[in-house]
XYZ file of C-alpha atoms in Angstrom:
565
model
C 33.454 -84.612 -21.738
C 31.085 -83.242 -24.118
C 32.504 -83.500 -28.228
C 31.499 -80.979 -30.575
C 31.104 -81.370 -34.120
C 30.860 -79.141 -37.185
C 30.788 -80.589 -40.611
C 31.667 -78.838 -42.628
C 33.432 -76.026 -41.193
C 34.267 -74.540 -44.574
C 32.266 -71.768 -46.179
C 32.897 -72.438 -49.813
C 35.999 -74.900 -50.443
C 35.820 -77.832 -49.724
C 34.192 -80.327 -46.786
C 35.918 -79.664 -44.230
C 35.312 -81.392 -40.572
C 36.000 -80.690 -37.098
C 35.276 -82.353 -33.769
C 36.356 -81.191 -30.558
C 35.759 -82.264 -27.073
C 34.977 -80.336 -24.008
C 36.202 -79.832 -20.602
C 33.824 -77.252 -19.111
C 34.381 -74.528 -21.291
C 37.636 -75.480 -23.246
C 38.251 -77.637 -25.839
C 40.575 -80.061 -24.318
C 41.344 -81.988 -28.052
C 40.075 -81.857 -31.725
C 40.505 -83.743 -34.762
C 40.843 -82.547 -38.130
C 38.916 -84.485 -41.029
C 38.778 -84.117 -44.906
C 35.575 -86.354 -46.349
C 36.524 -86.201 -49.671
C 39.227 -88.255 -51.784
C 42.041 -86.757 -54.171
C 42.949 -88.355 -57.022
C 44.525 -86.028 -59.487
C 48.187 -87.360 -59.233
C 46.761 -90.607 -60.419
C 45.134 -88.912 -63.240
C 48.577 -87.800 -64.238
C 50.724 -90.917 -64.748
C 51.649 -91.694 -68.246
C 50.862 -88.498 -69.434
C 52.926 -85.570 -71.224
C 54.635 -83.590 -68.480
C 53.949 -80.573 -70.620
C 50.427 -81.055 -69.900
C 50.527 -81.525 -66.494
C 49.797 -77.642 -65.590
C 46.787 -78.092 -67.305
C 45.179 -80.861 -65.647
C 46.691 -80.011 -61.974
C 44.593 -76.263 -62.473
C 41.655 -78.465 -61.958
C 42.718 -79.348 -58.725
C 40.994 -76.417 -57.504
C 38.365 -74.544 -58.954
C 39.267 -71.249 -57.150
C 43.279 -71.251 -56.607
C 43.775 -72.500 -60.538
C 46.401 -70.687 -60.975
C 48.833 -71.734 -58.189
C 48.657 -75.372 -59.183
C 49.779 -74.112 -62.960
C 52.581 -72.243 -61.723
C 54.211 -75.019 -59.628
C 53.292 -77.713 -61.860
C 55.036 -75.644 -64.474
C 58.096 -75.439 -62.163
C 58.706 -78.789 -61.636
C 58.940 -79.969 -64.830
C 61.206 -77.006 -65.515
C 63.323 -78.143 -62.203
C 63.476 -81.748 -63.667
C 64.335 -80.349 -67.164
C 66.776 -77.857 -65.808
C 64.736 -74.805 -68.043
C 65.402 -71.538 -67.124
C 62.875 -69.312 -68.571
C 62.643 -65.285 -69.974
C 63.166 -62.216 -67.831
C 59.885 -61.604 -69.375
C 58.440 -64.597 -68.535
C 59.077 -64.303 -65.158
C 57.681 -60.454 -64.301
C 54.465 -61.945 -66.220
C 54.274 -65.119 -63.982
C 54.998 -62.562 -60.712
C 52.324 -60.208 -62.009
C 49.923 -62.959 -62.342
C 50.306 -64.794 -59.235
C 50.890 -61.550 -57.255
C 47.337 -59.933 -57.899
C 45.801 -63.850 -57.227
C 47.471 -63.688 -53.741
C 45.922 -59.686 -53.281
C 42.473 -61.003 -54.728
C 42.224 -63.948 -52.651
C 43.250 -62.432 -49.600
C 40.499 -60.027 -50.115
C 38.297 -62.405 -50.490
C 39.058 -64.430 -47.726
C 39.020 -61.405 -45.108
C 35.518 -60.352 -46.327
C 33.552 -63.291 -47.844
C 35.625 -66.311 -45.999
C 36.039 -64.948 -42.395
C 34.635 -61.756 -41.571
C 30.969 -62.819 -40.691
C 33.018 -64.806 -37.956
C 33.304 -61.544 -36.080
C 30.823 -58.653 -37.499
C 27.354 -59.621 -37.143
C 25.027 -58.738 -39.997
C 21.759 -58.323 -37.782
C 23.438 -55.848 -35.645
C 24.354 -53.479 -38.725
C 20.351 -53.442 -39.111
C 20.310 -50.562 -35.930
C 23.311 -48.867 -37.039
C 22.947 -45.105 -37.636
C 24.451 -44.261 -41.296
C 25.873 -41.273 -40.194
C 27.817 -41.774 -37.588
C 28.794 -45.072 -39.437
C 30.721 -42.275 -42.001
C 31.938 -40.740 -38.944
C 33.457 -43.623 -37.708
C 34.593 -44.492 -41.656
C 35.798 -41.542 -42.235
C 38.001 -41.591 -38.844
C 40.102 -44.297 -40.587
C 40.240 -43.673 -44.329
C 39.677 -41.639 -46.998
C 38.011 -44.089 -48.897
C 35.181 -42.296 -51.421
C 32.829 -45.100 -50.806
C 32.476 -44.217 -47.119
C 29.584 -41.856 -47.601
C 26.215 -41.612 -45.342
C 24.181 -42.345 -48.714
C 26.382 -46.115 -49.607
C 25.664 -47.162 -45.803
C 22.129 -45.878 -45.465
C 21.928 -47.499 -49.051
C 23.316 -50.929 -47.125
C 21.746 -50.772 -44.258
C 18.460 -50.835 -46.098
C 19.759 -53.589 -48.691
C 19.958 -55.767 -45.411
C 17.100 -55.105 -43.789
C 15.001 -56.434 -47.364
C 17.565 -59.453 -47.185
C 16.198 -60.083 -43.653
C 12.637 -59.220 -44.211
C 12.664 -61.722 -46.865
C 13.752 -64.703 -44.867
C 15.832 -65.118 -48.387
C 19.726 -64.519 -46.468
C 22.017 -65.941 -49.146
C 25.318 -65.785 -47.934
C 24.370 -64.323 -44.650
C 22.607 -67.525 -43.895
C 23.595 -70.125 -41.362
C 26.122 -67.971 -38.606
C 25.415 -67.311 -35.300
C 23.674 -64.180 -35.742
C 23.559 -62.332 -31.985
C 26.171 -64.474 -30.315
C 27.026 -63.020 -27.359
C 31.095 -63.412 -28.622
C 30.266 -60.622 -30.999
C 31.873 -57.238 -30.281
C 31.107 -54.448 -32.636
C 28.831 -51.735 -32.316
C 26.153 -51.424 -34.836
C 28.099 -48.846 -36.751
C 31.194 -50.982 -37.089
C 29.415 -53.488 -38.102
C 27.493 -52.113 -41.134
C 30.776 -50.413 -42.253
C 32.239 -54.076 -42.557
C 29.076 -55.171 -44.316
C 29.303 -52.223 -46.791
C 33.110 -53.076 -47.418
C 31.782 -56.953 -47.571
C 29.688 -55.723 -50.247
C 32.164 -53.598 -52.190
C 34.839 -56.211 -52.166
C 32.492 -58.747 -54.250
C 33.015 -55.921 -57.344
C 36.684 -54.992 -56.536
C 37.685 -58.679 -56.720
C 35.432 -59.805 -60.198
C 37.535 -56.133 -61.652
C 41.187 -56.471 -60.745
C 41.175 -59.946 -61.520
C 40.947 -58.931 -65.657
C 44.406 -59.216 -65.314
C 43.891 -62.889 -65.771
C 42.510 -61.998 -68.417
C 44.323 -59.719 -70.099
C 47.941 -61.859 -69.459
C 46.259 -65.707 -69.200
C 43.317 -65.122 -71.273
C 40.892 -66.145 -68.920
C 40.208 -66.237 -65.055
C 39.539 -68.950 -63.178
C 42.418 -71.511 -65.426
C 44.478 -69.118 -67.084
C 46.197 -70.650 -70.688
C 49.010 -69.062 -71.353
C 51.473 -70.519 -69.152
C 53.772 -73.029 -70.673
C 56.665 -74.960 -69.674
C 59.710 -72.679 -70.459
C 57.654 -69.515 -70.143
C 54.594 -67.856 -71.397
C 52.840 -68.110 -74.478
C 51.487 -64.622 -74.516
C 52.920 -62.920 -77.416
C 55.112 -59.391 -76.450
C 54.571 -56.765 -79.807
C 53.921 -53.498 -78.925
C 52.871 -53.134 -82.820
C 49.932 -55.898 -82.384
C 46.771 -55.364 -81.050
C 46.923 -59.447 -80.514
C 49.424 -59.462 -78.238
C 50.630 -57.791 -74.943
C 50.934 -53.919 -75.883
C 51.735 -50.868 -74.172
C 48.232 -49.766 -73.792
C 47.302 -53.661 -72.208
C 50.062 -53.187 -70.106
C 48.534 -49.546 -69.242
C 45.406 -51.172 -68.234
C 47.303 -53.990 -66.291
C 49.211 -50.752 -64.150
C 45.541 -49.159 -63.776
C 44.338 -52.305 -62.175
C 47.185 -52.654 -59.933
C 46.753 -49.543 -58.495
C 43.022 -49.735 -58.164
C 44.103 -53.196 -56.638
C 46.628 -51.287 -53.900
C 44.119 -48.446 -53.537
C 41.362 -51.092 -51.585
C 43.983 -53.118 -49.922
C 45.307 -49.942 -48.019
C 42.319 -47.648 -47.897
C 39.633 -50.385 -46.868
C 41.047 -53.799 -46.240
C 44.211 -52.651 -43.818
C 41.769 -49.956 -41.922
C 38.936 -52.523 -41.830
C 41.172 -55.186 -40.286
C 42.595 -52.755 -37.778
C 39.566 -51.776 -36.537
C 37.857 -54.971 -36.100
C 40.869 -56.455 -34.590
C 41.225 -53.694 -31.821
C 37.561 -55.027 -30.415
C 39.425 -58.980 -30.267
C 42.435 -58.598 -28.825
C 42.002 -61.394 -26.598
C 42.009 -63.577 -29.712
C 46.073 -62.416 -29.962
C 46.694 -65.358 -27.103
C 44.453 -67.788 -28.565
C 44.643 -70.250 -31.264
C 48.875 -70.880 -31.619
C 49.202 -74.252 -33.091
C 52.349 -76.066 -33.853
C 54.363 -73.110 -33.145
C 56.672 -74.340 -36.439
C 56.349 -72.246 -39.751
C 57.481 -73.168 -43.019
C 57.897 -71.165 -46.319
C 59.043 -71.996 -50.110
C 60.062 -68.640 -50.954
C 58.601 -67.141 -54.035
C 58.544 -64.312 -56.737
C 62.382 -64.847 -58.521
C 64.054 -61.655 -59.652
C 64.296 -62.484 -63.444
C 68.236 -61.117 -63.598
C 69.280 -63.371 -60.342
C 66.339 -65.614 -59.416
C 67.098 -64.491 -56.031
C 63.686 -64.366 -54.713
C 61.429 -61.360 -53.421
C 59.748 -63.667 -50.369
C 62.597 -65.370 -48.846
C 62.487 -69.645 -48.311
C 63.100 -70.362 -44.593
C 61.471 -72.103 -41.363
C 60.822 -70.663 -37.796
C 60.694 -73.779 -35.187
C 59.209 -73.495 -31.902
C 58.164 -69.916 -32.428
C 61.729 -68.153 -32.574
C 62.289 -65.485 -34.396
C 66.532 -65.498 -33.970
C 67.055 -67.663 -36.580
C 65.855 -68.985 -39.948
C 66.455 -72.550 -41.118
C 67.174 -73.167 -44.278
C 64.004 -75.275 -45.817
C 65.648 -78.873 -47.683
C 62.825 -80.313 -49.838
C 64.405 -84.210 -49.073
C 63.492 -83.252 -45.335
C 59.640 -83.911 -46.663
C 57.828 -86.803 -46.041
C 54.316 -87.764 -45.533
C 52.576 -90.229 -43.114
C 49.172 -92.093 -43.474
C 48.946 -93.853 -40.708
C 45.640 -91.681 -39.660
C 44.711 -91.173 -43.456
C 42.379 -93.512 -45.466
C 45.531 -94.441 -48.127
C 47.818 -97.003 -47.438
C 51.089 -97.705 -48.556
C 52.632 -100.561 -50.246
C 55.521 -101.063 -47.308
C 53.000 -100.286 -44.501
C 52.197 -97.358 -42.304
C 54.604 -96.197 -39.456
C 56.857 -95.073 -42.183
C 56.782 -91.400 -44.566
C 57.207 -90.821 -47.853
C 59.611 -88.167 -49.767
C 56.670 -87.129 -52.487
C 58.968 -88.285 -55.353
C 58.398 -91.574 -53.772
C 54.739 -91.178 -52.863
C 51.413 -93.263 -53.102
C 47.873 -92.133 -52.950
C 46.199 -95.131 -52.652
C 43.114 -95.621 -51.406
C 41.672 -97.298 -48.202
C 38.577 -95.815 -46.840
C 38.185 -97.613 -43.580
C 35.607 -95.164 -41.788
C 31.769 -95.080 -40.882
C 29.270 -95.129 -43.512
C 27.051 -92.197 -43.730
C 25.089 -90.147 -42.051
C 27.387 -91.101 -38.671
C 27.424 -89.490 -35.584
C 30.982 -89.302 -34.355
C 34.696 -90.429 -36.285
C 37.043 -93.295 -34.443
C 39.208 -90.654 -33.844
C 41.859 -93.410 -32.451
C 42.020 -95.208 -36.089
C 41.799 -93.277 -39.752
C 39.942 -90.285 -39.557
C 40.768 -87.840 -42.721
C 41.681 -87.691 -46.774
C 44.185 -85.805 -45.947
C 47.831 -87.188 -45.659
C 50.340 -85.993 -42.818
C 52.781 -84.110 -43.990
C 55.917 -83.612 -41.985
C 58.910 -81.468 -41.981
C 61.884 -83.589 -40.120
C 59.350 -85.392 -38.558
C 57.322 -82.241 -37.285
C 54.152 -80.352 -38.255
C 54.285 -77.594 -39.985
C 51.598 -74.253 -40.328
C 51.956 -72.977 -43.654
C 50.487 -69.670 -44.985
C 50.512 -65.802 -44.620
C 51.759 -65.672 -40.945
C 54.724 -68.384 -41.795
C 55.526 -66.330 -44.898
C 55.639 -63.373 -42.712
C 56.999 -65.150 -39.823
C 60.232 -66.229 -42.072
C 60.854 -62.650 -43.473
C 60.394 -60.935 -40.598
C 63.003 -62.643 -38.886
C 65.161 -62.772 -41.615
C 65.452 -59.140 -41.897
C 62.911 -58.475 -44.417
C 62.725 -54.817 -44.146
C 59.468 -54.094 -45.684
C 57.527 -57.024 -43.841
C 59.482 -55.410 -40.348
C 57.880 -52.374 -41.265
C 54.301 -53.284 -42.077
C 54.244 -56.166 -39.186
C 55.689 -52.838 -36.695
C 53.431 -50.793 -37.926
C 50.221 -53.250 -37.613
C 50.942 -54.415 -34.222
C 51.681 -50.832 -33.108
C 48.155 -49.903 -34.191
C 46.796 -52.867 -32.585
C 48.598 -52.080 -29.676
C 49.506 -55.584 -28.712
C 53.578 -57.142 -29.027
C 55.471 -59.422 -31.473
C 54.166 -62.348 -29.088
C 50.563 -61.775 -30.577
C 51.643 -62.900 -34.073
C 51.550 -66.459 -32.867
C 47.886 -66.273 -32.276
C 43.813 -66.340 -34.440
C 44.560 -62.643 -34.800
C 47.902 -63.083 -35.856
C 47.207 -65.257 -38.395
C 44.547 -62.903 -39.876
C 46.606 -59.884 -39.549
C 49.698 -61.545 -41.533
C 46.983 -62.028 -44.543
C 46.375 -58.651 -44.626
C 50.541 -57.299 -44.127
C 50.896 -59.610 -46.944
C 48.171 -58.701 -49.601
C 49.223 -54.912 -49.036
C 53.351 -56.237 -49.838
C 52.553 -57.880 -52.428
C 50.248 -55.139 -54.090
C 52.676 -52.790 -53.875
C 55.418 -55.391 -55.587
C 53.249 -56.467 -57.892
C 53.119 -52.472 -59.481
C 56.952 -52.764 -59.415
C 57.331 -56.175 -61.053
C 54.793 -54.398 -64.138
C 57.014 -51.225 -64.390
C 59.598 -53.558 -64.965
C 57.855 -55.288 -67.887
C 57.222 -51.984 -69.344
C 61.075 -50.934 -68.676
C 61.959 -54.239 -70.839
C 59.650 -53.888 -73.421
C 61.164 -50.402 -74.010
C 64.739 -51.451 -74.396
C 63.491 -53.894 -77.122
C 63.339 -57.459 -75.363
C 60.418 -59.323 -76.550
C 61.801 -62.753 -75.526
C 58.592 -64.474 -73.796
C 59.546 -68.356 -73.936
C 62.809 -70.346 -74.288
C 62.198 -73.409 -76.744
C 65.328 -75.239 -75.669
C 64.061 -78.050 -74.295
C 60.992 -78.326 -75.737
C 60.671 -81.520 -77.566
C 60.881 -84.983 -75.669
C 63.920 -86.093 -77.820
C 66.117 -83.860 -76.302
C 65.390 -85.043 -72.270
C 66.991 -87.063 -70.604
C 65.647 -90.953 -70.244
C 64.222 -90.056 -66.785
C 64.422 -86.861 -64.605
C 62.737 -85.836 -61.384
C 62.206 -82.292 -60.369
C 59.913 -80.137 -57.771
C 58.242 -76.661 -58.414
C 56.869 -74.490 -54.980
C 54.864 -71.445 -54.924
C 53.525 -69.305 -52.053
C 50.367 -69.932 -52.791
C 47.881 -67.501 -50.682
C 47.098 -70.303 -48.079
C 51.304 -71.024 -48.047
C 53.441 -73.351 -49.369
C 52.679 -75.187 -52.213
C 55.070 -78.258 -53.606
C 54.480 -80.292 -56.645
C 57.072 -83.272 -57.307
C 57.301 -85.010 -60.278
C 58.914 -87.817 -61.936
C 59.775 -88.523 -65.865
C 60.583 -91.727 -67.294
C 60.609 -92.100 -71.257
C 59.040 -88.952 -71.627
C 56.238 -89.530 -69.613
C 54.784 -89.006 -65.848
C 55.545 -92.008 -63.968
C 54.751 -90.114 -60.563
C 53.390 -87.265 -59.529
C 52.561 -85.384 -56.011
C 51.024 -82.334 -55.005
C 51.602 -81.293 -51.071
C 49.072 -78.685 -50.937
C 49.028 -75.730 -48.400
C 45.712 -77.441 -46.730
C 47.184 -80.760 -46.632
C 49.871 -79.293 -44.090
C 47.149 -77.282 -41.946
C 44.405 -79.481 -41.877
C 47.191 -82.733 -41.269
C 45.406 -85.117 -38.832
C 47.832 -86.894 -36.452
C 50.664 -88.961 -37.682
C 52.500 -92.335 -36.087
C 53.603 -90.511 -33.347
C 50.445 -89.133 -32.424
C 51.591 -84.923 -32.928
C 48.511 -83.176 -34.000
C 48.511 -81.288 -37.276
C 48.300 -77.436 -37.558
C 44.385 -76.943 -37.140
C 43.937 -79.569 -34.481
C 46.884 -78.041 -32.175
C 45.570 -74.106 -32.669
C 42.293 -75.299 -31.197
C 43.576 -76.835 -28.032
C 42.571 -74.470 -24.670
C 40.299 -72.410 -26.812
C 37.454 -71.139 -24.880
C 33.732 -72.129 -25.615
C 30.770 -69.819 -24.362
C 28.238 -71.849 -25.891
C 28.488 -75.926 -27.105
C 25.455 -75.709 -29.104
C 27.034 -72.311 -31.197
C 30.660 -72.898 -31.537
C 31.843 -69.913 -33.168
C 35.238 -69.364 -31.498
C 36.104 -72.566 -33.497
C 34.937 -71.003 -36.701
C 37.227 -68.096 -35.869
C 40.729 -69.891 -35.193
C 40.293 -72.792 -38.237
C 38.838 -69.966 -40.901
C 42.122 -68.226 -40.118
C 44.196 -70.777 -41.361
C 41.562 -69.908 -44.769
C 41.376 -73.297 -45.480
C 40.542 -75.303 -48.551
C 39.577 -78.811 -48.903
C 38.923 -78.253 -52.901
C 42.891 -78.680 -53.185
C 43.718 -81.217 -50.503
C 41.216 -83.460 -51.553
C 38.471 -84.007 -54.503
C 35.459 -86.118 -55.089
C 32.692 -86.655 -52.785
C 29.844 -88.819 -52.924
C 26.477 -88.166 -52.913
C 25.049 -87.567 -49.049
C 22.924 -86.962 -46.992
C 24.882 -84.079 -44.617
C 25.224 -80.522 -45.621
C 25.727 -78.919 -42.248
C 25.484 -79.785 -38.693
C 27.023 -79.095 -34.970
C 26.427 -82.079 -32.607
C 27.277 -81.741 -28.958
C 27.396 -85.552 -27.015
């Protein structure tokens, strides 16, 4: 059997490796491999748990902000802090438009070039390209003059030999499917999304002070001042401009990114019975109502793909497993860990570099096996939609109806490549719409008077207890992120973060079940070894991200390669 390797697989975050083998034209088994080391949660011990948000932001350098919030919320679990209405609708807001933002990116900058084709947007006609625009939205920016404009912006790229981030794809694969006019309306989009994102993410700004690593959070709420009086603080006109953004934010998601997706998917709809996985889905729950802290995205789990019942999600049900990972733990391997209870130390066992191929059958991967009752778990957009949907979510019913009726394909293709890309985009439209709710309820409060942003209770170390242990998850946008923590004497005496990637990109455990990644490639067809792109397709759905599931690299010689043996 021939293998296949691409290393790294990731566009931006992270190295990220795959290898695959071959029967005739079908991967038959693959292998999921991280090449870099994490070390953060050894960083943390012995420090102030009130820092800890600070210095678990730098876990990533793109998803800061979701390592803040549930950093923050596990040392508020172990304190037993419960925080400001205020607070809250300011931690939604700011979270909220980072899960629109990133899913925009993603779709356009992450994944898109995996099925439009730049070169073929060269011998599109700009008018009927506005034709074809204009069939689907109203969107202003879908004038002859923005894709003639584009479609000459490309062809300079090209004639320069100078591609940027058009370079290394598989220009002219014969997978492609999109006419040339589809495909420089994508490109245009592609273009117009790099100065939506860098604009509706001033509300970083404006509420954390600064985007990426916002610093206003703090443990027991916020420490953005509310006067509607002070130009220094969080005003009625800021909060205008927040509302402006939001609705700019909204305006893309359904006028460009929803159409966009729609009509690209209706030219792949063979990729709605590829790519699977595990067939388990797993979700936190996320965005608490500030007067119940019942929350907006429900917690739950979908096993073996069905969709009568929810399971309730029971953190102690967590472990993780090393036994193909290069740590090793202090009672041996064979056994998990509960993350209040974890290790992360190392014991690189693998090839030196520049290597051809991984032992596959020993420790392959950074990354730790994470298991829910002993089974992998996917984590991400399509769990998050998986879980409300079945759980009688009525606005996720609607969308996910709505979607697939446009797509003309059934409920069955949500457990699919195109599934998983279509979730992303049901969920970035939810939660733009929320997100303009969640600021109309700031405003509403500030009205009445309530300026409470922070509660001080249990602020100084003298008043905790001599040890505590608490967890904080978020729905991050790739899914379910946990931090656990543990306080002795007023200090970190363990820490673990079980990161959204870490669950996807699991390589086996003791038992030998693949993770999340390696599972969705299984039976996935190959038309050509030497230009793998349907693998590209099914892993960049998951949008994953090494940058959080593992850090440090050292200096090598491989940037980028696909081997066939």
């Amino acid at each position: 059997m021939a293998r296949i390797v691409i290393d790294p697989i990731t566009r931006i975050e992270g190295h990220l490796r795959i290898e695959a083998e071959l029967a005739g034209n079908r991967i038959v088994d693959a292998w999921s491999s991280s090449t870099m080391f994490r070390g953060i949660e050894k960083i943390l011990q012995g420090r102030d748990p009130r820092d800890a948000w600070y210095i678990t932001q730098r876990i990533c350098g793109v998803c800061t902000t979701v390592h803040a919030i549930a950093s923050i919320r596990a040392v508020e679990s172990a304190l037993g802090i419960r925080i400001p209405p205020n607070a809250e609708l300011i931690r939604n807001i700011i979270i909220g438009i980072q899960n629109v933002q990133d899913h925009v990116i993603h779709f356009y900058h992450l994944h898109a070039l995996d099925w439009v084709d730049i070169t073929s947007a060269l011998q599109a006609d700009p008018a009927k390209t506005a034709t074809l625009a204009g069939s689907i939205s109203a969107w202003p920016g879908n004038s002859v003059q923005r894709f003639a404009a584009v479609r000459d912006r490309l062809k300079k790229f090209v004639s320069s030999g100078r591609l940027g981030p058009f370079a290394n794809a598989y220009w002219g694969h014969p997978a492609y499917r999109l006419p040339p006019e589809a495909n420089l309306m994508a490109a245009s989009h592609y273009l117009e999304a790099l100065d939506w994102q860098r604009e509706v993410i001033r509300i970083h700004a404006i509420l954390g002070s600064k985007n990426p690593h916002p610093q206003t959070f703090l443990v027991g709420g916020m420490a953005i001042p509310i006067d509607p009086d002070s130009q220094n603080a969080l005003n009625a006109d800021r909060l205008a401009t927040i509302r402006r953004l939001l609705v700019q934010a909204q305006e893309f998601v359904e006028q460009v990114y929803i159409p966009d997706l729609i009509a690209v998917g209706s030219f792949y709809k063979e990729w709605a019975g590829i790519g699977a996985g595990v067939g388990n889905y797993l979700c936190y729950g996320d965005f608490p109502d500030p007067a119940t802290g019942a929350q907006w995205i429900k917690p739950g789990i979908v096993m073996n793909k069905d969709l009568s019942k929810v399971l309730p999600v029971d953190h102690v049900k967590i472990s993780e497993y090393v036994d193909h990972s290069w740590y090793k733990y202090a009672a041996g391997e064979g056994k998990g860990l509960h993350p209040w209870e974890g290790e992360s130390e190392e014991n690189y066992t693998g090839p030196k570099p520049p290597y051809a191929q991984l032992d596959t059958n020993a420790r392959y991967s950074w990354v730790k096996a994470p298991r829910y009752q002993e089974q992998p778990m996917e984590v991400g957009p399509l769990a998050r939609m998986l879980v409300a949907y079945a759980a009688g979510h009525k606005q996720v019913q609607a969308a996910v109806n709505d979607l697939l009726g446009k797509l003309s394909v059934g409920p069955e293709a949500l457990f699919s490549t195109l599934g998983r890309t279509a979730a992303r985009g049901i969920d970035a439209l939810l939660m733009a719409r929320q997100s303009l709710v969640w600021a109309d309820a700031l405003a509403d409060s500030m009205a009445k008077g309530d300026y409470r942003i922070h509660a001080g209770r249990m602020w100084e170390p003298s008043s905790w207890p001599a040890t505590a242990a608490g967890y904080g998850w978020h729905e991050a946008p790739r899914g379910a992120l946990g931090h656990w923590i543990k306080i002795k004497d007023q200090k970190i005496v363990n820490y673990q973060a079980v990161v959204p990637t870490t669950w996807n990109a699991s390589p086996r455990d003791g038992k030998g079940l693949r993770g999340p990644y390696e599972a969705a490639l299984i039976d996935t067809p190959v038309a050509d070894a030497q230009k793998p792109l349907e693998i590209l397709r099914t892993i960049h759905s998951f949008d994953p991200c090494l940058a959080c599931a593992v850090h440090v690299v050292a200096p090598g010689e491989e940037t980028f390669a696909v081997r066939t043996s």
